[in-house]
Amino acid sequence: TAHLFASAVDIEAYKRVNEEFALEECHGAPYAITARVVARNLNLWQSENFGPEDRLLVFVEEGTKHYGDLEQVFKRDKLPIPTRVPKTIHQVQPADILAWEALNWLRTGSPTQSGKNLKRLIYPTRKREQIDGMIYEADLRRLCRDTDVPLRASMNPGDTIAFHSERKRKRKRTIK
């Protein structure tokens, strides 16, 4: 591990904000939102640390729930779409373990209280500033305000939202 990038959404907060705003239709499911945050941080780090000859491979496991949503958000934002790899590839297992440990660390809400497994996994990085932490209700509400996400109460029955990158594919609410 050369550097760790992690983010997570408070699911209960997401559901509350999604009840009030068309959050999912405008910004995606929690998986897409956290992947977008990680992509932003990864791109910033890459621009500061990579030379013209350096290459980066970003991948996700096949079968990841809401991957299609991530793909739509990345297309909309003109980002490279991560390569899908089978869960059976052994090389993805350390990243899976690292993600699981990072999520547990984020849930504790205390960056100084990371568990021993996470400490061992990220020791080579010696940097934790790219772990954005949990995305809470205030963050989601700010996102909705800053990007003019419509209130559900202001939408008419049958109104749909589509990204400019996929006009034929209507964005629907699936998380309640």
mmCIF file of C-alpha atoms in Angstrom:
data_model
loop_
_atom_site.group_PDB
_atom_site.id
_atom_site.type_symbol
_atom_site.label_atom_id
_atom_site.label_comp_id
_atom_site.label_asym_id
_atom_site.label_seq_id
_atom_site.Cartn_x
_atom_site.Cartn_y
_atom_site.Cartn_z
ATOM 1 C CA THR A 1 0.000 0.000 0.000
ATOM 2 C CA ALA A 2 1.501 3.293 -1.085
ATOM 3 C CA HIS A 3 -1.409 5.486 0.003
ATOM 4 C CA LEU A 4 -4.856 4.911 1.482
ATOM 5 C CA PHE A 5 -8.045 6.555 0.173
ATOM 6 C CA ALA A 6 -11.322 5.846 1.973
ATOM 7 C CA SER A 7 -14.749 7.351 2.491
ATOM 8 C CA ALA A 8 -18.132 6.189 3.782
ATOM 9 C CA VAL A 9 -21.692 7.512 4.043
ATOM 10 C CA ASP A 10 -23.832 7.419 7.190
ATOM 11 C CA ILE A 11 -26.657 5.343 5.685
ATOM 12 C CA GLU A 12 -29.376 6.529 8.082
ATOM 13 C CA ALA A 13 -28.443 10.158 7.321
ATOM 14 C CA TYR A 14 -28.488 9.353 3.596
ATOM 15 C CA LYS A 15 -32.006 7.918 3.902
ATOM 16 C CA ARG A 16 -33.265 10.992 5.794
ATOM 17 C CA VAL A 17 -31.826 13.433 3.255
ATOM 18 C CA ASN A 18 -32.994 11.247 0.362
ATOM 19 C CA GLU A 19 -36.547 11.445 1.779
ATOM 20 C CA GLU A 20 -36.431 15.241 1.547
ATOM 21 C CA PHE A 21 -34.279 15.809 -1.564
ATOM 22 C CA ALA A 22 -33.850 13.945 -4.877
ATOM 23 C CA LEU A 23 -30.348 13.041 -3.672
ATOM 24 C CA GLU A 24 -30.120 9.585 -5.206
ATOM 25 C CA GLU A 25 -31.395 10.729 -8.585
ATOM 26 C CA CYS A 26 -28.948 13.656 -8.730
ATOM 27 C CA HIS A 27 -25.829 12.260 -7.051
ATOM 28 C CA GLY A 28 -26.323 8.529 -6.878
ATOM 29 C CA ALA A 29 -26.497 5.814 -4.270
ATOM 30 C CA PRO A 30 -24.094 5.937 -1.297
ATOM 31 C CA TYR A 31 -21.605 3.717 -3.152
ATOM 32 C CA ALA A 32 -21.408 6.187 -6.041
ATOM 33 C CA ILE A 33 -21.033 9.160 -3.689
ATOM 34 C CA THR A 34 -18.172 7.585 -1.736
ATOM 35 C CA ALA A 35 -16.488 6.350 -4.921
ATOM 36 C CA ARG A 36 -16.692 9.881 -6.310
ATOM 37 C CA VAL A 37 -15.012 11.280 -3.147
ATOM 38 C CA VAL A 38 -12.265 8.667 -3.349
ATOM 39 C CA ALA A 39 -11.802 9.371 -7.093
ATOM 40 C CA ARG A 40 -11.445 13.092 -6.395
ATOM 41 C CA ASN A 41 -8.771 12.466 -3.756
ATOM 42 C CA LEU A 42 -7.027 9.889 -5.918
ATOM 43 C CA ASN A 43 -6.909 12.310 -8.862
ATOM 44 C CA LEU A 44 -5.509 15.102 -6.663
ATOM 45 C CA TRP A 45 -2.848 12.763 -5.278
ATOM 46 C CA GLN A 46 -2.036 11.455 -8.763
ATOM 47 C CA SER A 47 -1.602 14.992 -10.160
ATOM 48 C CA GLU A 48 0.861 15.810 -7.371
ATOM 49 C CA ASN A 49 2.812 12.540 -7.369
ATOM 50 C CA PHE A 50 2.752 10.955 -10.832
ATOM 51 C CA GLY A 51 5.047 11.607 -13.733
ATOM 52 C CA PRO A 52 3.962 11.410 -17.379
ATOM 53 C CA GLU A 53 5.185 7.809 -17.674
ATOM 54 C CA ASP A 54 3.364 6.576 -14.544
ATOM 55 C CA ARG A 55 0.145 4.571 -14.894
ATOM 56 C CA LEU A 56 -2.641 3.866 -12.444
ATOM 57 C CA LEU A 57 -5.158 1.004 -12.514
ATOM 58 C CA VAL A 58 -8.391 1.436 -10.583
ATOM 59 C CA PHE A 59 -10.621 -1.593 -10.162
ATOM 60 C CA VAL A 60 -13.717 -2.810 -8.331
ATOM 61 C CA GLU A 61 -14.964 -6.297 -7.694
ATOM 62 C CA GLU A 62 -17.630 -7.686 -9.995
ATOM 63 C CA GLY A 63 -21.001 -8.015 -8.365
ATOM 64 C CA THR A 64 -20.599 -4.862 -6.299
ATOM 65 C CA LYS A 65 -24.057 -3.512 -5.484
ATOM 66 C CA HIS A 66 -24.829 -0.193 -7.216
ATOM 67 C CA TYR A 67 -21.865 -0.510 -9.600
ATOM 68 C CA GLY A 68 -24.103 0.650 -12.472
ATOM 69 C CA ASP A 69 -24.863 3.789 -10.502
ATOM 70 C CA LEU A 70 -21.146 4.408 -9.984
ATOM 71 C CA GLU A 71 -20.619 3.951 -13.713
ATOM 72 C CA GLN A 72 -23.305 6.540 -14.542
ATOM 73 C CA VAL A 73 -21.861 9.090 -12.091
ATOM 74 C CA PHE A 74 -18.337 8.587 -13.468
ATOM 75 C CA LYS A 75 -19.608 8.991 -17.054
ATOM 76 C CA ARG A 76 -21.441 12.166 -16.056
ATOM 77 C CA ASP A 77 -18.298 13.594 -14.447
ATOM 78 C CA LYS A 78 -16.047 12.400 -17.306
ATOM 79 C CA LEU A 79 -13.945 10.182 -15.043
ATOM 80 C CA PRO A 80 -12.313 6.904 -16.058
ATOM 81 C CA ILE A 81 -14.617 4.061 -15.127
ATOM 82 C CA PRO A 82 -12.953 1.519 -12.821
ATOM 83 C CA THR A 83 -12.195 -1.874 -14.345
ATOM 84 C CA ARG A 84 -14.298 -4.744 -13.013
ATOM 85 C CA VAL A 85 -12.441 -7.808 -11.828
ATOM 86 C CA PRO A 86 -13.807 -11.144 -10.560
ATOM 87 C CA LYS A 87 -13.996 -11.634 -6.788
ATOM 88 C CA THR A 88 -11.971 -14.809 -7.277
ATOM 89 C CA ILE A 89 -8.812 -12.872 -8.143
ATOM 90 C CA HIS A 90 -6.632 -13.162 -5.052
ATOM 91 C CA GLN A 91 -5.028 -9.764 -5.588
ATOM 92 C CA VAL A 92 -8.293 -7.968 -4.734
ATOM 93 C CA GLN A 93 -8.637 -9.623 -1.332
ATOM 94 C CA PRO A 94 -6.115 -7.364 0.496
ATOM 95 C CA ALA A 95 -7.973 -4.302 -0.807
ATOM 96 C CA ASP A 96 -11.243 -5.855 0.409
ATOM 97 C CA ILE A 97 -9.790 -6.402 3.875
ATOM 98 C CA LEU A 98 -8.347 -2.899 3.917
ATOM 99 C CA ALA A 99 -11.732 -1.415 2.931
ATOM 100 C CA TRP A 100 -13.480 -3.412 5.653
ATOM 101 C CA GLU A 101 -10.979 -2.286 8.304
ATOM 102 C CA ALA A 102 -11.150 1.338 7.112
ATOM 103 C CA LEU A 103 -14.959 1.250 7.346
ATOM 104 C CA ASN A 104 -14.758 -0.028 10.921
ATOM 105 C CA TRP A 105 -12.293 2.751 11.727
ATOM 106 C CA LEU A 106 -14.551 5.375 10.155
ATOM 107 C CA ARG A 107 -17.529 4.092 12.144
ATOM 108 C CA THR A 108 -15.727 4.665 15.439
ATOM 109 C CA GLY A 109 -15.552 8.387 14.652
ATOM 110 C CA SER A 110 -12.106 8.682 16.195
ATOM 111 C CA PRO A 111 -9.048 8.813 13.912
ATOM 112 C CA THR A 112 -6.775 8.243 16.912
ATOM 113 C CA GLN A 113 -8.532 4.997 17.796
ATOM 114 C CA SER A 114 -7.751 2.868 14.751
ATOM 115 C CA GLY A 115 -7.599 -0.839 15.415
ATOM 116 C CA LYS A 116 -4.393 -2.853 15.314
ATOM 117 C CA ASN A 117 -5.301 -4.539 12.006
ATOM 118 C CA LEU A 118 -5.813 -1.198 10.271
ATOM 119 C CA LYS A 119 -2.601 0.155 11.782
ATOM 120 C CA ARG A 120 -0.711 -2.821 10.343
ATOM 121 C CA LEU A 121 -2.362 -2.434 6.939
ATOM 122 C CA ILE A 122 -1.656 1.281 6.574
ATOM 123 C CA TYR A 123 1.688 1.500 8.400
ATOM 124 C CA PRO A 124 3.653 1.778 5.148
ATOM 125 C CA THR A 125 1.610 4.827 4.120
ATOM 126 C CA ARG A 126 2.418 6.806 7.289
ATOM 127 C CA LYS A 127 -0.223 9.277 6.043
ATOM 128 C CA ARG A 128 -3.898 9.248 6.807
ATOM 129 C CA GLU A 129 -4.959 12.668 5.551
ATOM 130 C CA GLN A 130 -6.709 11.199 2.503
ATOM 131 C CA ILE A 131 -9.175 9.277 4.648
ATOM 132 C CA ASP A 132 -12.071 11.693 4.346
ATOM 133 C CA GLY A 133 -14.071 9.912 7.006
ATOM 134 C CA MET A 134 -17.779 9.594 7.267
ATOM 135 C CA ILE A 135 -20.116 11.691 5.158
ATOM 136 C CA TYR A 136 -22.783 12.831 7.594
ATOM 137 C CA GLU A 137 -26.206 14.417 7.240
ATOM 138 C CA ALA A 138 -24.845 17.983 7.290
ATOM 139 C CA ASP A 139 -22.461 17.074 4.440
ATOM 140 C CA LEU A 140 -25.287 15.575 2.361
ATOM 141 C CA ARG A 141 -27.549 18.567 2.986
ATOM 142 C CA ARG A 142 -24.736 20.939 1.978
ATOM 143 C CA LEU A 143 -24.185 18.891 -1.193
ATOM 144 C CA CYS A 144 -27.900 19.169 -2.031
ATOM 145 C CA ARG A 145 -27.955 22.928 -1.388
ATOM 146 C CA ASP A 146 -24.704 23.613 -3.271
ATOM 147 C CA THR A 147 -25.799 21.654 -6.340
ATOM 148 C CA ASP A 148 -29.464 22.700 -6.415
ATOM 149 C CA VAL A 149 -30.887 19.231 -5.814
ATOM 150 C CA PRO A 150 -34.690 19.625 -5.934
ATOM 151 C CA LEU A 151 -36.856 19.001 -2.907
ATOM 152 C CA ARG A 152 -39.077 15.984 -3.397
ATOM 153 C CA ALA A 153 -42.051 18.123 -2.322
ATOM 154 C CA SER A 154 -41.417 20.448 -5.284
ATOM 155 C CA MET A 155 -41.439 17.631 -7.839
ATOM 156 C CA ASN A 156 -44.569 16.567 -9.675
ATOM 157 C CA PRO A 157 -45.607 12.911 -9.805
ATOM 158 C CA GLY A 158 -43.912 11.342 -12.813
ATOM 159 C CA ASP A 159 -41.038 13.862 -12.924
ATOM 160 C CA THR A 160 -37.771 12.154 -13.780
ATOM 161 C CA ILE A 161 -34.120 13.096 -13.673
ATOM 162 C CA ALA A 162 -31.517 12.017 -16.251
ATOM 163 C CA PHE A 163 -27.831 12.831 -16.471
ATOM 164 C CA HIS A 164 -26.803 14.650 -19.643
ATOM 165 C CA SER A 165 -24.451 11.745 -20.342
ATOM 166 C CA GLU A 166 -27.332 9.241 -20.439
ATOM 167 C CA ARG A 167 -30.503 11.112 -21.347
ATOM 168 C CA LYS A 168 -32.420 7.946 -22.225
ATOM 169 C CA ARG A 169 -31.732 6.376 -18.847
ATOM 170 C CA LYS A 170 -34.001 7.899 -16.223
ATOM 171 C CA ARG A 171 -32.637 8.143 -12.701
ATOM 172 C CA LYS A 172 -34.894 6.441 -10.179
ATOM 173 C CA ARG A 173 -35.045 6.300 -6.433
ATOM 174 C CA THR A 174 -34.254 2.835 -5.073
ATOM 175 C CA ILE A 175 -33.038 3.565 -1.542
ATOM 176 C CA LYS A 176 -35.811 4.364 0.952
#
